[in-house]
Short mmCIF file of C-alpha atoms in Angstrom, two decimals:
data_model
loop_
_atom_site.label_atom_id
_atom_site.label_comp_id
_atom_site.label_asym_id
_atom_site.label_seq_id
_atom_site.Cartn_x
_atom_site.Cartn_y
_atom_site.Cartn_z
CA UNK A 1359 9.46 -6.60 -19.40
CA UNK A 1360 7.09 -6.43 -16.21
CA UNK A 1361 8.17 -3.14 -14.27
CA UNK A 1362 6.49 -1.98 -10.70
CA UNK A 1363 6.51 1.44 -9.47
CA UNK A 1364 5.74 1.77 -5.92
CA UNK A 1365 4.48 5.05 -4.12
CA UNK A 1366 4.09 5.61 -0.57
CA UNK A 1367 1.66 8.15 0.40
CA UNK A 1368 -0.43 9.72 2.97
CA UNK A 1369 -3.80 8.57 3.73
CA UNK A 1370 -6.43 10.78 3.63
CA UNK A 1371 -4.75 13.08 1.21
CA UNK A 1372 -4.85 13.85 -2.52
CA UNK A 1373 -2.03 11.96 -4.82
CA UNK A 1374 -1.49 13.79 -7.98
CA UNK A 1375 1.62 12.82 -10.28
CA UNK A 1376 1.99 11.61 -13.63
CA UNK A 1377 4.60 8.82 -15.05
CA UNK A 1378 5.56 7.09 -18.29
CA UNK A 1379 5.21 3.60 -19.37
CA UNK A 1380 5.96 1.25 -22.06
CA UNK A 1381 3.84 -1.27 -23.48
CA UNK A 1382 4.47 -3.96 -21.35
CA UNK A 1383 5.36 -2.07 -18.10
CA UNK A 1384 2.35 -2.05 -15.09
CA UNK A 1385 3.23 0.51 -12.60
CA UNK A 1386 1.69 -0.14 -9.26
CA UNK A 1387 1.48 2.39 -6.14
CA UNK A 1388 0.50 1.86 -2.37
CA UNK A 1389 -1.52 3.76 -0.42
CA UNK A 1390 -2.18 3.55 2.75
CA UNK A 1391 -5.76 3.39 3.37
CA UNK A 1392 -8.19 3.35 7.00
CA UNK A 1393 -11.27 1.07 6.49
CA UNK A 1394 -14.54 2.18 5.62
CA UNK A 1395 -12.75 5.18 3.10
CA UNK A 1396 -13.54 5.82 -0.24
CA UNK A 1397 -11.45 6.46 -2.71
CA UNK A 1398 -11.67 8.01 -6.24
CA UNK A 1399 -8.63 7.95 -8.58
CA UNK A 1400 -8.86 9.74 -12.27
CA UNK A 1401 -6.60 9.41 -14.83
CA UNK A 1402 -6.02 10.72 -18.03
CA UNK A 1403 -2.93 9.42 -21.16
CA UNK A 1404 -1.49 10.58 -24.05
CA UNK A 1405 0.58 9.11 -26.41
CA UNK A 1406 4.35 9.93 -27.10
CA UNK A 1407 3.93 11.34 -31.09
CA UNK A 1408 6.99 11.23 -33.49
CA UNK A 1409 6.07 13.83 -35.52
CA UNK A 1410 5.72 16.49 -32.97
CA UNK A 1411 7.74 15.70 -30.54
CA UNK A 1412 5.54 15.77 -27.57
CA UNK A 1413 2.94 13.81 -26.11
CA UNK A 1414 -1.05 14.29 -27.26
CA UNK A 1415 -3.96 13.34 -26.25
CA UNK A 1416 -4.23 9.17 -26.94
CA UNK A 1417 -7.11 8.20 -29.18
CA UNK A 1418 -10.45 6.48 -27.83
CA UNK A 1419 -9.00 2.95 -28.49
CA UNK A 1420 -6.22 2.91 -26.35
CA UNK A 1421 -7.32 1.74 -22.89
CA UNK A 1422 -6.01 1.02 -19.30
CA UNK A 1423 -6.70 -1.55 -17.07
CA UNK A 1424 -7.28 -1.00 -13.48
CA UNK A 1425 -6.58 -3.60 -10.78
CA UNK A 1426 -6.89 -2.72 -7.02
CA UNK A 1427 -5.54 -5.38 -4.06
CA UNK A 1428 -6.76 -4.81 -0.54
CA UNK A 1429 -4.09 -5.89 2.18
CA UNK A 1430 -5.13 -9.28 2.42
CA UNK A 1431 -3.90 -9.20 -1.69
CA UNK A 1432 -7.74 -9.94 -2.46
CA UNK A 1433 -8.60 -7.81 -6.05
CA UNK A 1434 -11.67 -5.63 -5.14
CA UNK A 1435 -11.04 -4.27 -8.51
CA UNK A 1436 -10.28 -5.32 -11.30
CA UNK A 1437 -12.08 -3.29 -14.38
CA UNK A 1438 -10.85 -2.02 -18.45
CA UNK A 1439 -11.35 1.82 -18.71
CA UNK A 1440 -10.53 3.96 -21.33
CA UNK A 1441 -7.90 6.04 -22.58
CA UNK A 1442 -9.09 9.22 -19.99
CA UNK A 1443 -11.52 7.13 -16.81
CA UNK A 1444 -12.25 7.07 -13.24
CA UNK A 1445 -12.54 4.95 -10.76
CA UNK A 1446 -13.76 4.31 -7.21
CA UNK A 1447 -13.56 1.23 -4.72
CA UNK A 1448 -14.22 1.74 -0.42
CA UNK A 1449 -12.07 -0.28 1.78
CA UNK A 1450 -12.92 -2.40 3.84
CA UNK A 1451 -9.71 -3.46 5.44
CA UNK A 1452 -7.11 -1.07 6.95
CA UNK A 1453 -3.48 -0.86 5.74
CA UNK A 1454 -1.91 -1.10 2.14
CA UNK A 1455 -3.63 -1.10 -0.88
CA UNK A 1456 -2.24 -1.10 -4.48
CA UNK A 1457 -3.69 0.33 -7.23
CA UNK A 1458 -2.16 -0.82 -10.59
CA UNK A 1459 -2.26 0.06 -13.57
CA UNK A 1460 -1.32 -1.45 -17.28
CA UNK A 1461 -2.36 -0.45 -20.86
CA UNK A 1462 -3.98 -2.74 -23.41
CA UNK A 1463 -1.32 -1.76 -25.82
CA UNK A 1464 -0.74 -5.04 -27.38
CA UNK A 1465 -3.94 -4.60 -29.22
CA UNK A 1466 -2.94 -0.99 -30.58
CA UNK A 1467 -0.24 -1.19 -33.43
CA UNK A 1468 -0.15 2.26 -32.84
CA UNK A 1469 1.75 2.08 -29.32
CA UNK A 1470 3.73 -0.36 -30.56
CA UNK A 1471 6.82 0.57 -29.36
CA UNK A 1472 6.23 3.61 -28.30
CA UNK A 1473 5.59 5.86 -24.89
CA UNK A 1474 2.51 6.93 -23.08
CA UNK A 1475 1.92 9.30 -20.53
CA UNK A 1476 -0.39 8.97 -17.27
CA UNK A 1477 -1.91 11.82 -15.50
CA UNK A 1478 -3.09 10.16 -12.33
CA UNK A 1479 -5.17 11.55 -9.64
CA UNK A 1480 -5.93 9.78 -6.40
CA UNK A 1481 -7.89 11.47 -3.63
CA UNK A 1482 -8.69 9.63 -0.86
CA UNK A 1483 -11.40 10.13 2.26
CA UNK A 1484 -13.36 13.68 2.43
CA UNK A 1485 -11.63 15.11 -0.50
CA UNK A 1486 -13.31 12.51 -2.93
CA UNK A 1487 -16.80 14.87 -1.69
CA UNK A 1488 -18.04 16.78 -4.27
CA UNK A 1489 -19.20 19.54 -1.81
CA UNK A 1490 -21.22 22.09 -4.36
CA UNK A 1491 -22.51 19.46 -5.87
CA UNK A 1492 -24.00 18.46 -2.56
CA UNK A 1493 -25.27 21.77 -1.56
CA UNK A 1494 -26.63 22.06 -4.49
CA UNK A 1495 -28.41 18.91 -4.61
CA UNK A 1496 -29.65 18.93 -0.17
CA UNK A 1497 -30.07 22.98 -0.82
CA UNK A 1498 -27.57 24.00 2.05
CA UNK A 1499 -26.69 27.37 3.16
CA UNK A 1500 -23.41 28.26 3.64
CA UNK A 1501 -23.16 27.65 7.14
CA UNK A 1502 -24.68 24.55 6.67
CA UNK A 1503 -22.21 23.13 4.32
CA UNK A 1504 -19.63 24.17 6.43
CA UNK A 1505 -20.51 22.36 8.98
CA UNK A 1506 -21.13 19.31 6.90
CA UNK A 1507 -17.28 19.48 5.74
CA UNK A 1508 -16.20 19.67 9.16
CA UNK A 1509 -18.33 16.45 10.30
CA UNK A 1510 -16.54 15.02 7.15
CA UNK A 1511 -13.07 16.01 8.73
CA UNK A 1512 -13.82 14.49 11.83
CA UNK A 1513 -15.25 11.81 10.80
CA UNK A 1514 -12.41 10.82 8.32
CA UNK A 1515 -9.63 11.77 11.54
CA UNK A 1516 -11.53 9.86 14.01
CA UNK A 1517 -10.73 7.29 10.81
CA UNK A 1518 -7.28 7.87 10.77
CA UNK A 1519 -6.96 7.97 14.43
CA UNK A 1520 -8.24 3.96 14.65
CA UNK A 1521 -5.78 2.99 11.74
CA UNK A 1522 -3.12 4.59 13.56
CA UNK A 1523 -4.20 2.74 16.53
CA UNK A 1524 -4.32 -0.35 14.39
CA UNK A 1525 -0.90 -0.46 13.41
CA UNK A 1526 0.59 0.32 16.66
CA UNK A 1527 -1.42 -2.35 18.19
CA UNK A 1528 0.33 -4.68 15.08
CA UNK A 1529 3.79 -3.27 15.59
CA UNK A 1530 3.54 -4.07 19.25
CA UNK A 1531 2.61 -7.55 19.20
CA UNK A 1532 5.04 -8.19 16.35
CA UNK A 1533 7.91 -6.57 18.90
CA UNK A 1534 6.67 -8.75 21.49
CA UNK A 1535 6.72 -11.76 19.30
CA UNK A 1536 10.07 -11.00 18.44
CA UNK A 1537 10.88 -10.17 21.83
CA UNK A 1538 9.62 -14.13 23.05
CA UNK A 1539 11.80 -16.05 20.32
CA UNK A 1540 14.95 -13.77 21.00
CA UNK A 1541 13.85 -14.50 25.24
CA UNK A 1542 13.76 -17.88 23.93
CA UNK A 1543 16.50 -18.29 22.19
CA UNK A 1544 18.87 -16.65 24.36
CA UNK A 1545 17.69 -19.55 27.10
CA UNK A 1546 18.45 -22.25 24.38
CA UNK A 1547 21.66 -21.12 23.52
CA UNK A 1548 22.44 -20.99 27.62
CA UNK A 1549 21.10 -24.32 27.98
CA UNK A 1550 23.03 -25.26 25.22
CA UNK A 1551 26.19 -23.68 26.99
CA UNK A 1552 25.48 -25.95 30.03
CA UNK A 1553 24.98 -29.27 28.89
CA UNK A 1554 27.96 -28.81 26.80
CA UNK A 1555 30.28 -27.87 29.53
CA UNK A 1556 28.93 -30.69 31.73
CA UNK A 1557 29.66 -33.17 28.43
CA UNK A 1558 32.95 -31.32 28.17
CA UNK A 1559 33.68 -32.15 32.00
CA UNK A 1560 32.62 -35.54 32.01
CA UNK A 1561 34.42 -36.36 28.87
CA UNK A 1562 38.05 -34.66 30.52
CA UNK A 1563 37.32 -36.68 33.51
CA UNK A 1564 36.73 -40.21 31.95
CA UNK A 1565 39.81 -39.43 29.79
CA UNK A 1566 41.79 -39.03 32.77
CA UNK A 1567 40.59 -41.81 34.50
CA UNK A 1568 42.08 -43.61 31.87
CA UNK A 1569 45.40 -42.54 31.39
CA UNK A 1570 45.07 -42.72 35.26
CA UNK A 1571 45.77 -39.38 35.85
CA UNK A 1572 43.37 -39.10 38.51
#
């Protein structure tokens, strides 16, 4: 049985959670995402063990598949990892995205039946920077890195800033579209209203003409 787990979160934030599935479930979770922001999501699974009775690391075979869908519902990603991976996509579109995820399960007799664990990790934006690695690599001072993370910051708000922008601008042509058919529709129904009554008037009328009551 097909289950779907959706997750609102924060853009420009870090996501980090962990859930259970079965081996048919796909758990999928939205995040809302400005354009032109990368984001890097690492997980990690282990497998519910009988014996024990707790979950452990799942062996090597045991994968996950990874399947991202921009808001247009166009895949930009749609890859087989293994049982501990990471991945990365940029948008390119601003609003919703949903990252899913399902194991291959059905080819590991081993899951059969059982219960796995995902540790998932989704960072979105400036966090996804690996900042000593990049002083390290562009040999930055201090002060220089610094700096560099808050260009990042206001970079990735000026971001946020136009998607927030962007979905005000939708909300308020969707309340004036709604706004025109109710206009609209409030007219019809008077119109409606009108030429009844005059039908209703001119029927009464010719009725009484005939029963000459008039």
């Amino acid at each position: 049985m097909l289950a779907s787990f959706l997750l609102l979160s924060w853009i420009s934030s870090i996501s980090a959670l962990y859930f259970h599935i079965g081996e048919t479930e796909k758990k999928c979770f939205i995040e809302e995402i400005p354009d032109e922001t990368m984001v890097i999501g690492k997980y990690r699974t282990q497998l519910w063990d009988k014996q024990s009775g707790s979950f452990l690391p799942a062996t090597p075979g045991l994968g996950m598949h990874v399947e991202i869908k921009d808001p247009d519902t166009k895949i930009i990603l749609s890859r087989q990892y293994g049982s501990d991976g990471r991945f990365t996509f940029t948008s390119h579109t601003p609003g919703e995205h949903q990252i899913c995820l399902h194991s291959n399960s059905t080819k590991m007799a081993l899951f059969a039946g059982g219960k796995l664990r995902v540790h998932l990790d989704i960072q979105v934006g400036e966090h996804t920077n690996n900042y000593p690695e990049i002083a390290a690599k562009d040999k930055l001072t201090e002060l220089q890195l610094r700096v560099r993370q808050l260009l990042d910051q206001v970079e990735q708000i000026q971001k946020e800033q136009n998607y927030q922008r962007y979905r005000e601008e939708r909300f308020r042509m969707t309340s004036e579209s709604t706004n025109q058919r109710v206009l609209w529709w409030s007219i019809t129904q008077t119109l409606i209203l009108i030429i009844t009554g005059i039908w209703q008037m001119k029927h009464l009328k010719s009725f009484f003409e005939a029963k000459k009551l008039v």
